């Protein structure tokens, strides 16, 4: 019985130590979530303006005569999917959810594995597809907890260069969209090429714009304006997706650590009850032995 009490006490101490770790990690994840939410709120104003400008340019038919490489309408022979996951674990079902929904989306659009490639942002996604023999043409690891805009420039530059060189002919960004602190929703948005279909399906749903009734006067020229605006539009899509995915990741991590902490509390309570019962049984046994010994001596 003494050994049983010792084992239960050891498990209680071990669970308490684990609870301290999960509680601390929950506090860290919550702090990161609060910070990135403030950052994302300010960025949404910029995204809305960029999308509104591009939508108006599309409505005014300025995009129709553009020679920008981002608008190439060549036949689609190869599709790329930019899948955003985390670099680490302990984020609940975040990674598995993204990869499951991304795989379902990919299988529906391009069932033949030779017809697509993966561009992975996050080590979990890169390792997942590599282990399954999928062509991972590009991977980016080490995205910061609150990513800065300059981090995305390298990704966008690489992606657009691959598109210009016809490594692939269209690109979709797949990630988990942050809804609130307890839920997220999978999104797959077309990034390249920039065409009217993409603008109407992606930009319009997030940034409603009034019908354009006036024409644009451009200075210095339409082409030069588009050479600046369209790359900013592409950058805003990728950066916004990464920022959104990171927010969802921190929320999932916070919930996972909260759940782990609650489970630890429940387990500690259960173990404490077993410990008290074991002690009570041990004390009862000792009293019985003492009483039996006294009766034996008195006889």
CSV table of N, CA and C in Angstrom, one decimal, residues 173-248:
chain,number,residue,atom,x,y,z
A,173,UNK,N,-3.7,30.1,-52.9
A,173,UNK,CA,-3.2,30.2,-51.5
A,173,UNK,C,-4.1,29.5,-50.6
A,174,UNK,N,-3.6,28.5,-49.9
A,174,UNK,CA,-4.5,27.6,-49.0
A,174,UNK,C,-4.1,27.9,-47.5
A,175,UNK,N,-5.0,28.2,-46.7
A,175,UNK,CA,-4.7,28.5,-45.3
A,175,UNK,C,-6.0,28.5,-44.4
A,176,UNK,N,-5.8,28.6,-43.1
A,176,UNK,CA,-6.9,28.6,-42.2
A,176,UNK,C,-7.2,30.1,-41.9
A,177,UNK,N,-8.4,30.5,-42.2
A,177,UNK,CA,-8.8,31.9,-41.9
A,177,UNK,C,-9.3,32.0,-40.5
A,178,UNK,N,-8.8,33.0,-39.8
A,178,UNK,CA,-9.2,33.3,-38.4
A,178,UNK,C,-10.6,33.9,-38.3
A,179,UNK,N,-11.5,33.2,-37.6
A,179,UNK,CA,-12.9,33.7,-37.5
A,179,UNK,C,-13.0,34.3,-36.1
A,180,UNK,N,-12.7,33.6,-35.1
A,180,UNK,CA,-12.7,34.1,-33.7
A,180,UNK,C,-11.7,33.2,-32.9
A,181,UNK,N,-11.7,33.4,-31.6
A,181,UNK,CA,-10.7,32.7,-30.8
A,181,UNK,C,-11.0,31.2,-30.6
A,182,UNK,N,-12.1,30.8,-31.0
A,182,UNK,CA,-12.4,29.4,-30.8
A,182,UNK,C,-12.7,28.7,-32.2
A,183,UNK,N,-12.7,29.4,-33.3
A,183,UNK,CA,-13.0,28.7,-34.6
A,183,UNK,C,-12.2,29.4,-35.7
A,184,UNK,N,-12.0,28.6,-36.7
A,184,UNK,CA,-11.3,29.1,-37.9
A,184,UNK,C,-11.9,28.4,-39.1
A,185,UNK,N,-11.7,28.9,-40.3
A,185,UNK,CA,-12.3,28.3,-41.5
A,185,UNK,C,-11.3,28.2,-42.6
A,186,UNK,N,-11.3,27.1,-43.3
A,186,UNK,CA,-10.3,26.9,-44.4
A,186,UNK,C,-10.6,27.8,-45.6
A,187,UNK,N,-9.6,28.4,-46.2
A,187,UNK,CA,-9.8,29.2,-47.4
A,187,UNK,C,-8.8,28.8,-48.5
A,188,UNK,N,-9.2,28.9,-49.7
A,188,UNK,CA,-8.3,28.7,-50.9
A,188,UNK,C,-8.6,29.8,-51.8
A,189,UNK,N,-7.7,30.7,-52.0
A,189,UNK,CA,-7.9,31.9,-52.8
A,189,UNK,C,-6.9,31.9,-54.0
A,190,UNK,N,-7.4,32.2,-55.2
A,190,UNK,CA,-6.6,32.3,-56.4
A,190,UNK,C,-5.8,33.6,-56.3
A,191,UNK,N,-4.5,33.5,-56.5
A,191,UNK,CA,-3.6,34.6,-56.4
A,191,UNK,C,-3.1,35.0,-57.8
A,192,UNK,N,-2.7,34.0,-58.6
A,192,UNK,CA,-2.2,34.3,-59.9
A,192,UNK,C,-2.8,33.4,-60.9
A,193,UNK,N,-3.1,33.8,-62.2
A,193,UNK,CA,-2.9,35.2,-62.6
A,193,UNK,C,-3.9,36.1,-62.1
A,194,UNK,N,-3.7,37.4,-62.1
A,194,UNK,CA,-4.6,38.4,-61.7
A,194,UNK,C,-5.6,38.7,-62.8
A,195,UNK,N,-6.8,38.2,-62.7
A,195,UNK,CA,-7.8,38.4,-63.8
A,195,UNK,C,-9.1,38.8,-63.2
A,196,UNK,N,-10.1,39.1,-64.0
A,196,UNK,CA,-11.3,39.6,-63.6
A,196,UNK,C,-12.1,38.6,-62.7
A,197,UNK,N,-11.9,37.3,-63.1
A,197,UNK,CA,-12.5,36.2,-62.3
A,197,UNK,C,-12.0,36.2,-60.9
A,198,UNK,N,-10.6,36.3,-60.7
A,198,UNK,CA,-10.0,36.4,-59.4
A,198,UNK,C,-10.5,37.6,-58.6
A,199,UNK,N,-10.5,38.7,-59.2
A,199,UNK,CA,-10.9,39.9,-58.6
A,199,UNK,C,-12.3,39.9,-58.1
A,200,UNK,N,-13.2,39.3,-58.9
A,200,UNK,CA,-14.6,39.3,-58.5
A,200,UNK,C,-14.9,38.3,-57.5
A,201,UNK,N,-14.1,37.2,-57.4
A,201,UNK,CA,-14.4,36.1,-56.4
A,201,UNK,C,-13.7,36.3,-55.1
A,202,UNK,N,-12.5,37.0,-55.2
A,202,UNK,CA,-11.7,37.1,-53.9
A,202,UNK,C,-11.8,38.6,-53.4
A,203,UNK,N,-11.4,39.5,-54.2
A,203,UNK,CA,-11.4,40.9,-53.7
A,203,UNK,C,-12.8,41.4,-53.4
A,204,UNK,N,-13.7,41.1,-54.3
A,204,UNK,CA,-15.1,41.7,-54.1
A,204,UNK,C,-15.8,41.2,-52.9
A,205,UNK,N,-15.6,39.9,-52.5
A,205,UNK,CA,-16.3,39.4,-51.4
A,205,UNK,C,-15.9,40.0,-50.1
A,206,UNK,N,-14.6,40.4,-50.0
A,206,UNK,CA,-14.1,41.0,-48.8
A,206,UNK,C,-14.2,42.5,-48.8
A,207,UNK,N,-14.2,43.1,-50.0
A,207,UNK,CA,-14.1,44.5,-50.1
A,207,UNK,C,-15.2,45.0,-51.1
A,208,UNK,N,-16.5,45.1,-50.7
A,208,UNK,CA,-17.5,45.5,-51.6
A,208,UNK,C,-17.2,46.9,-52.1
A,209,UNK,N,-17.4,47.1,-53.4
A,209,UNK,CA,-17.1,48.4,-54.0
A,209,UNK,C,-18.4,48.8,-54.8
A,210,UNK,N,-18.6,50.1,-54.8
A,210,UNK,CA,-19.7,50.7,-55.6
A,210,UNK,C,-19.4,50.6,-57.1
A,211,UNK,N,-20.4,50.4,-57.9
A,211,UNK,CA,-20.2,50.4,-59.3
A,211,UNK,C,-19.5,51.7,-59.8
A,212,UNK,N,-18.5,51.5,-60.6
A,212,UNK,CA,-17.7,52.7,-61.1
A,212,UNK,C,-18.5,53.4,-62.2
A,213,UNK,N,-18.6,54.7,-62.0
A,213,UNK,CA,-19.4,55.5,-62.9
A,213,UNK,C,-18.5,56.6,-63.6
A,214,UNK,N,-17.2,56.6,-63.2
A,214,UNK,CA,-16.3,57.6,-63.9
A,214,UNK,C,-15.1,56.9,-64.4
A,215,UNK,N,-14.4,57.5,-65.3
A,215,UNK,CA,-13.2,57.0,-65.9
A,215,UNK,C,-12.0,57.5,-65.1
A,216,UNK,N,-10.8,56.7,-65.2
A,216,UNK,CA,-9.6,57.1,-64.5
A,216,UNK,C,-8.7,57.9,-65.5
A,217,UNK,N,-8.1,58.9,-64.9
A,217,UNK,CA,-7.0,59.6,-65.6
A,217,UNK,C,-5.7,59.2,-64.9
A,218,UNK,N,-4.8,58.6,-65.6
A,218,UNK,CA,-3.6,58.0,-65.0
A,218,UNK,C,-2.4,58.9,-65.3
A,219,UNK,N,-1.5,59.0,-64.4
A,219,UNK,CA,-0.3,59.8,-64.5
A,219,UNK,C,0.8,59.0,-63.8
A,220,UNK,N,2.0,58.6,-64.4
A,220,UNK,CA,2.4,59.1,-65.8
A,220,UNK,C,1.7,58.3,-66.9
A,221,UNK,N,1.4,57.0,-66.7
A,221,UNK,CA,0.8,56.2,-67.7
A,221,UNK,C,0.0,55.0,-67.1
A,222,UNK,N,-0.9,54.4,-67.8
A,222,UNK,CA,-1.6,53.3,-67.3
A,222,UNK,C,-0.7,52.1,-66.9
A,223,UNK,N,0.2,51.9,-67.8
A,223,UNK,CA,1.1,50.7,-67.7
A,223,UNK,C,2.0,50.9,-66.4
A,224,UNK,N,2.5,52.1,-66.2
A,224,UNK,CA,3.4,52.3,-65.0
A,224,UNK,C,2.6,52.2,-63.7
A,225,UNK,N,1.4,52.7,-63.8
A,225,UNK,CA,0.5,52.6,-62.6
A,225,UNK,C,0.3,51.1,-62.2
A,226,UNK,N,-0.1,50.3,-63.3
A,226,UNK,CA,-0.3,48.9,-63.0
A,226,UNK,C,0.9,48.1,-62.6
A,227,UNK,N,2.1,48.5,-63.1
A,227,UNK,CA,3.3,47.9,-62.7
A,227,UNK,C,3.6,48.1,-61.2
A,228,UNK,N,3.0,49.1,-60.6
A,228,UNK,CA,3.2,49.3,-59.1
A,228,UNK,C,2.0,48.7,-58.4
A,229,UNK,N,0.8,48.9,-58.8
A,229,UNK,CA,-0.4,48.4,-58.1
A,229,UNK,C,-0.6,46.9,-58.1
A,230,UNK,N,-0.3,46.2,-59.2
A,230,UNK,CA,-0.6,44.8,-59.2
A,230,UNK,C,0.4,44.0,-58.3
A,231,UNK,N,1.7,44.3,-58.3
A,231,UNK,CA,2.6,43.7,-57.3
A,231,UNK,C,2.2,43.9,-55.9
A,232,UNK,N,1.7,45.1,-55.6
A,232,UNK,CA,1.2,45.4,-54.2
A,232,UNK,C,0.0,44.6,-53.9
A,233,UNK,N,-0.9,44.4,-54.9
A,233,UNK,CA,-2.0,43.6,-54.7
A,233,UNK,C,-1.6,42.1,-54.4
A,234,UNK,N,-0.7,41.6,-55.2
A,234,UNK,CA,-0.2,40.2,-54.9
A,234,UNK,C,0.5,40.1,-53.5
A,235,UNK,N,1.3,41.1,-53.2
A,235,UNK,CA,1.9,41.1,-51.9
A,235,UNK,C,0.8,41.1,-50.7
A,236,UNK,N,-0.2,41.9,-50.9
A,236,UNK,CA,-1.2,42.1,-49.9
A,236,UNK,C,-2.0,40.8,-49.7
A,237,UNK,N,-2.2,40.0,-50.8
A,237,UNK,CA,-2.9,38.7,-50.7
A,237,UNK,C,-2.0,37.7,-49.9
A,238,UNK,N,-0.8,37.6,-50.2
A,238,UNK,CA,0.1,36.6,-49.6
A,238,UNK,C,0.3,37.0,-48.1
A,239,UNK,N,0.7,38.3,-47.9
A,239,UNK,CA,0.9,38.8,-46.5
A,239,UNK,C,-0.3,38.7,-45.7
A,240,UNK,N,-1.5,39.0,-46.2
A,240,UNK,CA,-2.7,38.9,-45.5
A,240,UNK,C,-3.1,37.5,-45.1
A,241,UNK,N,-2.8,36.6,-46.1
A,241,UNK,CA,-3.0,35.1,-45.8
A,241,UNK,C,-2.1,34.6,-44.7
A,242,UNK,N,-0.8,35.0,-44.7
A,242,UNK,CA,0.1,34.6,-43.7
A,242,UNK,C,-0.3,35.1,-42.4
A,243,UNK,N,-0.6,36.4,-42.3
A,243,UNK,CA,-1.0,37.1,-41.1
A,243,UNK,C,-2.3,36.4,-40.5
A,244,UNK,N,-3.2,36.2,-41.4
A,244,UNK,CA,-4.5,35.5,-41.0
A,244,UNK,C,-4.2,34.1,-40.5
A,245,UNK,N,-3.3,33.4,-41.2
A,245,UNK,CA,-3.0,32.0,-40.8
A,245,UNK,C,-2.3,32.0,-39.4
A,246,UNK,N,-1.4,32.9,-39.2
A,246,UNK,CA,-0.7,33.0,-37.9
A,246,UNK,C,-1.6,33.3,-36.8
A,247,UNK,N,-2.6,34.2,-37.1
A,247,UNK,CA,-3.6,34.5,-36.0
A,247,UNK,C,-4.3,33.3,-35.6
A,248,UNK,N,-4.8,32.5,-36.6
A,248,UNK,CA,-5.5,31.3,-36.4
A,248,UNK,C,-4.6,30.3,-35.6
